[in-house]
Structure formats: C-alpha cells, structure tokens
Tab-separated table of C-alpha atoms in Angstrom:
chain	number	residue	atom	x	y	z
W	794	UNK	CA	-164.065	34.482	10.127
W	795	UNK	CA	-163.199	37.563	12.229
W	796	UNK	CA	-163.831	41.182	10.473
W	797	UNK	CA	-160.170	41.779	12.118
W	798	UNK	CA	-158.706	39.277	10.169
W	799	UNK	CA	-158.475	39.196	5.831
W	800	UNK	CA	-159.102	36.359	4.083
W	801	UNK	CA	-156.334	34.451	2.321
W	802	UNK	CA	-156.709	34.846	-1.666
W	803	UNK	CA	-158.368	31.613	-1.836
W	804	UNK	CA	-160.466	31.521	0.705
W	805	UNK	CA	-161.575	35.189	-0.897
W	806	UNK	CA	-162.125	33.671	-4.085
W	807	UNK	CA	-164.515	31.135	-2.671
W	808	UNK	CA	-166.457	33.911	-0.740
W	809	UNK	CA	-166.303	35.655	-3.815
W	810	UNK	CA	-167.818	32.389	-5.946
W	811	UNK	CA	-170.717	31.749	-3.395
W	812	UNK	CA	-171.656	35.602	-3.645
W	813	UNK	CA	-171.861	35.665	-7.180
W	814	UNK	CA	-173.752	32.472	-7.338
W	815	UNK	CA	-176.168	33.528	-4.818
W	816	UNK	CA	-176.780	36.560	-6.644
W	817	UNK	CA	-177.464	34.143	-9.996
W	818	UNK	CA	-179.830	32.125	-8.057
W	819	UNK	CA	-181.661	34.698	-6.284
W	820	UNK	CA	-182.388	36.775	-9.400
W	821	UNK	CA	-183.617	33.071	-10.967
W	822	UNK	CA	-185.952	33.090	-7.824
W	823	UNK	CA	-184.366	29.652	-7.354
W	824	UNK	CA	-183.053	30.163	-4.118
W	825	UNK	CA	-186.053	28.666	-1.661
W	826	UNK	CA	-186.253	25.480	-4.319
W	827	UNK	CA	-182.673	24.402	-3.313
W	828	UNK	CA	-181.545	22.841	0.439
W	829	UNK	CA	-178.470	24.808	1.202
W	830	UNK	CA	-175.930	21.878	1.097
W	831	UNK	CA	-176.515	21.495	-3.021
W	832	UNK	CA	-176.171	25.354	-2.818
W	833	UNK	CA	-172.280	24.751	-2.290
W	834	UNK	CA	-172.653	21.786	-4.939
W	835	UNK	CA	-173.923	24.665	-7.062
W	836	UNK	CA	-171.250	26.988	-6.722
W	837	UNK	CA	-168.700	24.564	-7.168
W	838	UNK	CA	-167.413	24.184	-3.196
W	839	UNK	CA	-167.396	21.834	-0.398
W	840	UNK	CA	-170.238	22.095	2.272
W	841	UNK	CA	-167.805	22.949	4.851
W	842	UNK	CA	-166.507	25.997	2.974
W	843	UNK	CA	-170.175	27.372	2.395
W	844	UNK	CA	-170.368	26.809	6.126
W	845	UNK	CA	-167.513	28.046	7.164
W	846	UNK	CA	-168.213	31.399	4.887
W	847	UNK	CA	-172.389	31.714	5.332
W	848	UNK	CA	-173.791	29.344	8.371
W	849	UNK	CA	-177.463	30.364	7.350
W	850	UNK	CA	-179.105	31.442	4.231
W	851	UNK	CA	-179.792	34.536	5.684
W	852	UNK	CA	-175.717	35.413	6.521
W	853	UNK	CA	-175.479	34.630	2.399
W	854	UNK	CA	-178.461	37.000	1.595
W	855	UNK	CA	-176.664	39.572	3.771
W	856	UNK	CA	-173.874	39.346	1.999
W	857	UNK	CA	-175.483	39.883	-1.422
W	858	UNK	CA	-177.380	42.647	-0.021
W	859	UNK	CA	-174.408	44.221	1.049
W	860	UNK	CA	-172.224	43.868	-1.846
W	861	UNK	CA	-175.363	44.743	-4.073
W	862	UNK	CA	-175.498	48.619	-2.135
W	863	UNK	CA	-171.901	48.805	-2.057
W	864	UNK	CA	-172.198	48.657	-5.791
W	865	UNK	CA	-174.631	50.931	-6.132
W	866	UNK	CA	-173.113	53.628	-4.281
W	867	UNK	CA	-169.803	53.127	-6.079
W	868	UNK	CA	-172.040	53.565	-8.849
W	869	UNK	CA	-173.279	56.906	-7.398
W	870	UNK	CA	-169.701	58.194	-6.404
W	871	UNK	CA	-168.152	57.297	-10.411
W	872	UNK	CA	-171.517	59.178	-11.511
W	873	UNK	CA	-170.940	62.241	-9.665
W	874	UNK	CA	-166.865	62.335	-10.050
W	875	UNK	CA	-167.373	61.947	-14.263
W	876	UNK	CA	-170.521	63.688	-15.223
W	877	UNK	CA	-172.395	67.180	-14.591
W	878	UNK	CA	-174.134	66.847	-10.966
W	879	UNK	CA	-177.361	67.183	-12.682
W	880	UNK	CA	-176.914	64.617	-15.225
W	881	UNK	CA	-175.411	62.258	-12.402
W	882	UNK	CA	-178.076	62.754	-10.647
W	883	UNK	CA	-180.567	62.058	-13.134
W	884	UNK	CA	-178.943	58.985	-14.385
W	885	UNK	CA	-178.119	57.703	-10.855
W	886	UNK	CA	-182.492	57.569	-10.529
W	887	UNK	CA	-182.055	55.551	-13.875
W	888	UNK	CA	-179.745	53.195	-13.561
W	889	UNK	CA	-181.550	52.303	-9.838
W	890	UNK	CA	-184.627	51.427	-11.931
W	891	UNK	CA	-183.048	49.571	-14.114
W	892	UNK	CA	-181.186	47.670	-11.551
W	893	UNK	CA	-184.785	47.584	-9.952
W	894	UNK	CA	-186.139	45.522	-13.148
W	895	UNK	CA	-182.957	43.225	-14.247
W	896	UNK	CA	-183.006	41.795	-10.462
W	897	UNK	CA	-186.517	41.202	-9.447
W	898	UNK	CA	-185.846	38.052	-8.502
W	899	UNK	CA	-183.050	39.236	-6.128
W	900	UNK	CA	-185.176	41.781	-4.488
W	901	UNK	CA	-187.997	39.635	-3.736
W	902	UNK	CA	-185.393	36.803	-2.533
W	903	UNK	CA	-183.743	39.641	-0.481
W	904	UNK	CA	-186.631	40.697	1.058
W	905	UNK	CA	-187.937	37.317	2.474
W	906	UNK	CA	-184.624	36.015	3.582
W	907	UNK	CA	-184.215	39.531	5.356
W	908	UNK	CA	-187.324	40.174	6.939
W	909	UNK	CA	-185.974	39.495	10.231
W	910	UNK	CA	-183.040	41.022	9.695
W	911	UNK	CA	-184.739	44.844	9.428
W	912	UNK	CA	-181.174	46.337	10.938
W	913	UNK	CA	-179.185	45.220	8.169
W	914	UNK	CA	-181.670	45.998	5.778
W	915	UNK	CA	-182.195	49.999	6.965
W	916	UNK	CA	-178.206	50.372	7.337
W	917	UNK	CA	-178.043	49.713	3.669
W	918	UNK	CA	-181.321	51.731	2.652
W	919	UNK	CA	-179.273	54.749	4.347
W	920	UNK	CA	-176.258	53.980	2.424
W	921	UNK	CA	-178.037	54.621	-0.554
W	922	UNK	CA	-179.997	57.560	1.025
W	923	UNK	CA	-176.501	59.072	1.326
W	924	UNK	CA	-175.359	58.205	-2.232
W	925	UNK	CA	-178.619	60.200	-3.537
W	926	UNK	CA	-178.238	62.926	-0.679
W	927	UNK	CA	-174.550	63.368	-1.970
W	928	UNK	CA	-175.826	63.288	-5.564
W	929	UNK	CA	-179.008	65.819	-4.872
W	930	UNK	CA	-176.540	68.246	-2.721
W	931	UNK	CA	-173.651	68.293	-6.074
W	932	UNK	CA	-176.693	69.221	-8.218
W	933	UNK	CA	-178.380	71.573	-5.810
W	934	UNK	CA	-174.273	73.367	-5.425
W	935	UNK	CA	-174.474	73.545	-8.937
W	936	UNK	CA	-178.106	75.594	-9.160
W	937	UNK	CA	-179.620	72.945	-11.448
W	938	UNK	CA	-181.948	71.663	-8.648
W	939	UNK	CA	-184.131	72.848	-6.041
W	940	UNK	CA	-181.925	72.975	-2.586
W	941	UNK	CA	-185.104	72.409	-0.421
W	942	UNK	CA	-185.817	68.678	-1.254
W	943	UNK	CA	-184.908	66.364	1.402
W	944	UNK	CA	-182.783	63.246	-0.770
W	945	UNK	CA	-185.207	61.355	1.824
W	946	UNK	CA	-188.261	62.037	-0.230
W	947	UNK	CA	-186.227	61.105	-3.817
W	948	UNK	CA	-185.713	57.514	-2.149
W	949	UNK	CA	-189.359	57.014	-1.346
W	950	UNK	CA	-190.229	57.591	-4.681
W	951	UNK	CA	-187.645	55.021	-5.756
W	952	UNK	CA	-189.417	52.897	-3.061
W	953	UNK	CA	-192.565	53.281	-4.167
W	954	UNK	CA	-191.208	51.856	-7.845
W	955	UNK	CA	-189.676	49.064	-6.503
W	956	UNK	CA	-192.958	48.217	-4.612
W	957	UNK	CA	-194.918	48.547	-7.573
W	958	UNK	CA	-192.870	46.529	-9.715
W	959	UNK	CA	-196.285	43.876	-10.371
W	960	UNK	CA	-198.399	46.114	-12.440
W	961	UNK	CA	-198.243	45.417	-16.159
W	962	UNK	CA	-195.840	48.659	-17.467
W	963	UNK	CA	-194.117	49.051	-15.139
W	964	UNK	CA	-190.877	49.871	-16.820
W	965	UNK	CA	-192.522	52.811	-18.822
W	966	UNK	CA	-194.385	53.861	-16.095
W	967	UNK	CA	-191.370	53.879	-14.010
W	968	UNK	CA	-189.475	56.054	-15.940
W	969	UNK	CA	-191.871	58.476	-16.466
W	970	UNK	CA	-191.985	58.229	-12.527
W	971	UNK	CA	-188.405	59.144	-12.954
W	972	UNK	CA	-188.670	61.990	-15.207
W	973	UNK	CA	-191.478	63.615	-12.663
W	974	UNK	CA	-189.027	63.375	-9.949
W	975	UNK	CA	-186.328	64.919	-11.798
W	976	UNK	CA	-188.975	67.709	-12.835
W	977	UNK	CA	-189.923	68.592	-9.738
W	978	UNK	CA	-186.518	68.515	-8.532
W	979	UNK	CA	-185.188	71.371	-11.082
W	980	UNK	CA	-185.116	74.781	-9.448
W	981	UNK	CA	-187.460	77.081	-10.711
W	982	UNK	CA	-186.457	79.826	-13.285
C-alpha cells in the first residue's frame, strides 16, 4: 500500500475494521494475549488482508495511535470553531482526561508496542501540542488567559496525569489538576 495511491472502498473498509478492532482490544489490554493471525480471525478478515494492511503489530498500533490524535485534534479544532476560546480551551483539558481514563488500556498497549517507535510517537505528541497551542493562543486573543504560558507546559501537565493514572483517585484528582491549570492560566485582573 503506497501513501500515493487510495484505497478502494473495500479494501478501506477492512483497514477501517482492523483499526477499530485494535482499538477494542487494546483498551481490553487483550492485545499481547492474542498471536496476530487470530487477530484477523477477530476482526472478521483473512490473514492475508491483516498482512497486507499491518505486517507487524507495531504498523497496527501506529495506526491506532494515529487515528486516535487525529481525533483528538479534530476534537480541538470543532471546540474552538463552536464555543468561547476560553471555554474550548477548558473543555479541550477535559475531554483529554477523560479520554485519558476510558482508554487506559489503549495507552498502556500504545506505549509498549511503540517504544521503539519514539519518532512516531513525538510527531503525534506535537500534533496535539499544536491543537492546545492553537486553543491557548484563541483564548489568550480573546484576554481570558495569560499570553505568557508556553501551550508546552499545559501538555506536561496533561502528561504528568496520564503518567499518574495508578494512584487510587485519580479521576478526582485529575480534574482538580485540571482546574489548577486552567487557574493559573487566567490572566490576572
């Protein structure tokens, strides 16, 4: 498969099928349980189209990682095109922590299959940088936060959630995380 050319529609709709039921699996934390040939079983497709599609687990766990921030910044861009840049802002940080909790599993399946793939990984971590820079810069136009914070420092404190995700309230602790970010975001009156 050649970026050059597009996929026919059914060949699309497999893609489309193993994606989605890689993304099931690895949020299960199933993923490492299952030999890659009942994978395809899984998803209802021959061996030779998961090959021909995703030759190695980790060219399927790129994919999901990729579709997973190209969600998230559409997210971000809807966000900032329908609701006050403050408020898109501030749920933007939300719905990444929520997204953070529903797909644990993901994550953590992400992360392993990925570690040797640390390009791929920081090309989409600067995707989303950009998302939140675009989202910081709207709010910071609009005088409703501080226009000296770098959006580099609002993504390591959405880093340092995700890394903490083990300790026993999280969630709540999260979002108050959340709420001193946007705090000490707001400009000063």
């Amino acid at each position: 498969m050649t970026a050059d050319k597009p996929l026919r529609a059914d060949a699309r709709r497999n893609r489309d099928v193993l994606i989605a039921k890689a993304r099931e699996i690895f949020d299960a934390g199933d993923f490492f349980d299952l030999r890659f040939d009942d994978f395809a079983r899984l998803a209802g497709v021959g061996t030779g189209t998961l090959y021909r599609h995703f030759p190695t687990r980790e060219a399927l766990a790129e994919a999901v990682y990729h579709g997973e921030v190209a969600a998230m910044c559409d997210r971000a861009r809807r966000l900032e095109a329908t609701l006050p840049a403050a408020e898109a802002l501030a749920t933007f940080l939300r719905v990444m922590v929520d997204h953070i909790h529903a797909h644990e599993g993901l994550a953590r399946t992400l992360a392993t299959l990925m570690a040797d793939h640390m390009g791929v990984l920081a090309e989409g971590s600067r995707e989303l940088e950009q998302a939140v820079a675009d989202l910081v810069a709207a709010a910071a136009r609009d005088g409703a936060v501080r226009d000296d914070v770098d959006a580099g420092a609002v993504m390591m404190a959405l880093h340092g959630i995700g890394a903490a995700h083990d300790r026993p309230n999280w969630r709540a602790e999260a979002d108050d995380l959340i709420t001193l970010v946007l705090d000490g975001l707001r400009r000063p009156r």
